[in-house]
Amino acid sequence: MENLGYYNGNIGAIEDINIPMLDRGVYFGDGIYEVVITVNHKIFALNDHIERLYKSAEMLKIIIPYTKEELKDILYDLVKKVDADEQLVYFQVTRGTAQRSHKYNKDIKGNLYITITPFNDIGNYKKRVKLITVPDTRAFHCNIKTLNLLPNVMASQKASECGCEEAIFHRGNIVTEASYSNVYIIKNGVLKTHPTNRLILAGITRKNILNICNSNNMNIEEIPFTIKDMMEADEVMLSSTTKFIVAAKEINGVPVGGRAPAVIKLLQYEYMNKILNETMD
Ligand code: PMP
């Protein structure tokens, strides 16, 4: 298959699979999700993504009607059906199907839907990107990987209309994360990134980057930093599952970073090696 859609066991081309109007994901965005990539038809970092999905579910009291092992088996099976070796796999669980009401029956069973498409972006991470900053108007649930992404969508669209790759959120002076990625600065050999609390998503790529730093004896500070710190940093960097690790060249039209390219290259190289090692045939 060229692409694949899945909804509670129904499988077909994405264009042919419909979601019922009464799925709470449709009218409330009442659901959670993960995205993973495959290389050689092997899923990268699946265990971490599964753990985060079940954590998100627990925080929102969504019932995932499968064990972790069952869900992994469904995913392993589906990625085999899609022709492309490198794929983008979104898996989402909504709270379930019910007449529209804010309140929900706490025993309602979640709906699973999955999309798989070819992934053509491996390698794009080597290009430096332009960014903008936007006030972080999101609520205090940024640690939950919810389908409710409207402020992220608005920020991302604004970045795109400014000819930029990403929008960096800030609360007051403090940089939190970006619309679909975590944000880092490197200053005097120290990598700084916002601590994982309810203001940011605990990125799986972030976790991998911190592990790589540790094994290379790089200093890490999980500490809030300001917009000024960022503008004056040696490097500004983003990370996410789908864009990997990218460095910035400009924020709000002002040149940034570019003073520690060897550190960026090392992190990108080690991260790509990790992906390749884990997905080798
Ligand atoms: N923050 C936000 C808001 C995101 O949407 C994402 C992408 N899922 C990330 C950070 C990066 O997380 P990960 O490395 O797990 O993709």
PDB file of C-alpha atoms in Angstrom, residues 104-196:
ATOM      1  CA  TYR A 104     -18.089  11.629  29.828  1.00  0.00           C
ATOM      2  CA  ASN A 105     -18.901   8.154  31.075  1.00  0.00           C
ATOM      3  CA  LYS A 106     -15.696   7.151  32.810  1.00  0.00           C
ATOM      4  CA  ASP A 107     -15.906   3.597  31.476  1.00  0.00           C
ATOM      5  CA  ILE A 108     -16.043   4.726  27.830  1.00  0.00           C
ATOM      6  CA  LYS A 109     -13.552   2.825  25.677  1.00  0.00           C
ATOM      7  CA  GLY A 110     -11.004   4.694  23.540  1.00  0.00           C
ATOM      8  CA  ASN A 111     -10.890   4.620  19.729  1.00  0.00           C
ATOM      9  CA  LEU A 112      -7.589   3.891  18.031  1.00  0.00           C
ATOM     10  CA  TYR A 113      -6.697   5.488  14.763  1.00  0.00           C
ATOM     11  CA  ILE A 114      -3.472   5.305  12.860  1.00  0.00           C
ATOM     12  CA  THR A 115      -2.132   6.876   9.693  1.00  0.00           C
ATOM     13  CA  ILE A 116       0.998   5.781   7.855  1.00  0.00           C
ATOM     14  CA  THR A 117       2.538   7.773   5.000  1.00  0.00           C
ATOM     15  CA  PRO A 118       5.942   7.703   3.287  1.00  0.00           C
ATOM     16  CA  PHE A 119       8.515   9.867   5.103  1.00  0.00           C
ATOM     17  CA  ASN A 120      10.789  11.841   2.806  1.00  0.00           C
ATOM     18  CA  ASP A 121      12.447  14.297   5.199  1.00  0.00           C
ATOM     19  CA  ILE A 122      15.463  12.317   6.433  1.00  0.00           C
ATOM     20  CA  GLY A 123      18.492  14.504   5.734  1.00  0.00           C
ATOM     21  CA  ASN A 124      16.666  17.859   5.891  1.00  0.00           C
ATOM     22  CA  TYR A 125      17.984  18.406   9.401  1.00  0.00           C
ATOM     23  CA  LYS A 126      21.357  19.516   8.043  1.00  0.00           C
ATOM     24  CA  LYS A 127      19.950  22.871   6.858  1.00  0.00           C
ATOM     25  CA  ARG A 128      19.926  25.773   9.314  1.00  0.00           C
ATOM     26  CA  VAL A 129      16.481  27.312   9.797  1.00  0.00           C
ATOM     27  CA  LYS A 130      14.872  30.694  10.482  1.00  0.00           C
ATOM     28  CA  LEU A 131      12.585  31.036  13.517  1.00  0.00           C
ATOM     29  CA  ILE A 132      10.196  33.519  15.103  1.00  0.00           C
ATOM     30  CA  THR A 133       9.140  33.992  18.728  1.00  0.00           C
ATOM     31  CA  VAL A 134       5.496  34.066  19.846  1.00  0.00           C
ATOM     32  CA  PRO A 135       3.898  34.419  23.307  1.00  0.00           C
ATOM     33  CA  ASP A 136       3.054  31.016  24.785  1.00  0.00           C
ATOM     34  CA  THR A 137      -0.724  31.273  25.132  1.00  0.00           C
ATOM     35  CA  ARG A 138      -1.213  27.570  25.808  1.00  0.00           C
ATOM     36  CA  ALA A 139      -2.745  26.250  29.010  1.00  0.00           C
ATOM     37  CA  PHE A 140      -0.808  24.368  31.671  1.00  0.00           C
ATOM     38  CA  HIS A 141      -1.084  20.899  30.158  1.00  0.00           C
ATOM     39  CA  CYS A 142       1.803  21.087  27.708  1.00  0.00           C
ATOM     40  CA  ASN A 143       3.289  17.893  29.171  1.00  0.00           C
ATOM     41  CA  ILE A 144       0.303  15.924  27.844  1.00  0.00           C
ATOM     42  CA  LYS A 145       0.547  14.962  24.203  1.00  0.00           C
ATOM     43  CA  THR A 146      -3.067  15.899  23.552  1.00  0.00           C
ATOM     44  CA  LEU A 147      -4.726  16.337  20.161  1.00  0.00           C
ATOM     45  CA  ASN A 148      -5.700  19.865  21.331  1.00  0.00           C
ATOM     46  CA  LEU A 149      -3.006  21.704  19.408  1.00  0.00           C
ATOM     47  CA  LEU A 150      -4.779  24.886  18.310  1.00  0.00           C
ATOM     48  CA  PRO A 151      -2.255  27.395  19.771  1.00  0.00           C
ATOM     49  CA  ASN A 152       0.554  25.276  18.280  1.00  0.00           C
ATOM     50  CA  VAL A 153      -1.196  25.237  14.914  1.00  0.00           C
ATOM     51  CA  MET A 154      -1.676  29.049  14.977  1.00  0.00           C
ATOM     52  CA  ALA A 155       1.971  29.626  15.950  1.00  0.00           C
ATOM     53  CA  SER A 156       3.265  27.223  13.316  1.00  0.00           C
ATOM     54  CA  GLN A 157       1.158  28.877  10.615  1.00  0.00           C
ATOM     55  CA  LYS A 158       2.462  32.314  11.655  1.00  0.00           C
ATOM     56  CA  ALA A 159       6.049  31.031  11.365  1.00  0.00           C
ATOM     57  CA  SER A 160       5.318  29.644   7.936  1.00  0.00           C
ATOM     58  CA  GLU A 161       3.753  32.926   6.776  1.00  0.00           C
ATOM     59  CA  CYS A 162       6.914  34.721   7.986  1.00  0.00           C
ATOM     60  CA  GLY A 163       9.051  32.385   5.844  1.00  0.00           C
ATOM     61  CA  CYS A 164      10.302  30.592   8.978  1.00  0.00           C
ATOM     62  CA  GLU A 165      10.475  26.954  10.036  1.00  0.00           C
ATOM     63  CA  GLU A 166       9.305  27.164  13.643  1.00  0.00           C
ATOM     64  CA  ALA A 167       7.768  29.448  16.268  1.00  0.00           C
ATOM     65  CA  ILE A 168       9.430  29.563  19.669  1.00  0.00           C
ATOM     66  CA  PHE A 169       7.034  30.000  22.592  1.00  0.00           C
ATOM     67  CA  HIS A 170       7.899  32.252  25.510  1.00  0.00           C
ATOM     68  CA  ARG A 171       6.076  32.932  28.779  1.00  0.00           C
ATOM     69  CA  GLY A 172       7.170  36.456  29.673  1.00  0.00           C
ATOM     70  CA  ASN A 173      10.904  36.369  29.062  1.00  0.00           C
ATOM     71  CA  ILE A 174      11.291  32.642  29.505  1.00  0.00           C
ATOM     72  CA  VAL A 175      11.576  30.396  26.456  1.00  0.00           C
ATOM     73  CA  THR A 176       9.553  27.197  26.900  1.00  0.00           C
ATOM     74  CA  GLU A 177       9.559  25.134  23.690  1.00  0.00           C
ATOM     75  CA  ALA A 178       8.406  25.553  20.093  1.00  0.00           C
ATOM     76  CA  SER A 179       5.164  24.699  18.279  1.00  0.00           C
ATOM     77  CA  TYR A 180       6.258  21.126  17.494  1.00  0.00           C
ATOM     78  CA  SER A 181       9.753  20.873  18.962  1.00  0.00           C
ATOM     79  CA  ASN A 182      11.878  21.327  22.048  1.00  0.00           C
ATOM     80  CA  VAL A 183      14.332  24.246  22.161  1.00  0.00           C
ATOM     81  CA  TYR A 184      17.939  24.334  23.370  1.00  0.00           C
ATOM     82  CA  ILE A 185      20.747  26.849  23.549  1.00  0.00           C
ATOM     83  CA  ILE A 186      24.454  26.137  23.702  1.00  0.00           C
ATOM     84  CA  LYS A 187      26.615  28.675  25.533  1.00  0.00           C
ATOM     85  CA  ASN A 188      30.269  28.196  26.461  1.00  0.00           C
ATOM     86  CA  GLY A 189      29.975  24.444  25.898  1.00  0.00           C
ATOM     87  CA  VAL A 190      26.870  24.047  28.103  1.00  0.00           C
ATOM     88  CA  LEU A 191      23.608  22.802  26.582  1.00  0.00           C
ATOM     89  CA  LYS A 192      20.575  24.382  28.244  1.00  0.00           C
ATOM     90  CA  THR A 193      16.945  23.404  27.844  1.00  0.00           C
ATOM     91  CA  HIS A 194      13.727  24.052  29.779  1.00  0.00           C
ATOM     92  CA  PRO A 195      13.100  21.499  32.552  1.00  0.00           C
ATOM     93  CA  THR A 196      10.332  18.954  31.961  1.00  0.00           C
TER      94      THR A 196
END
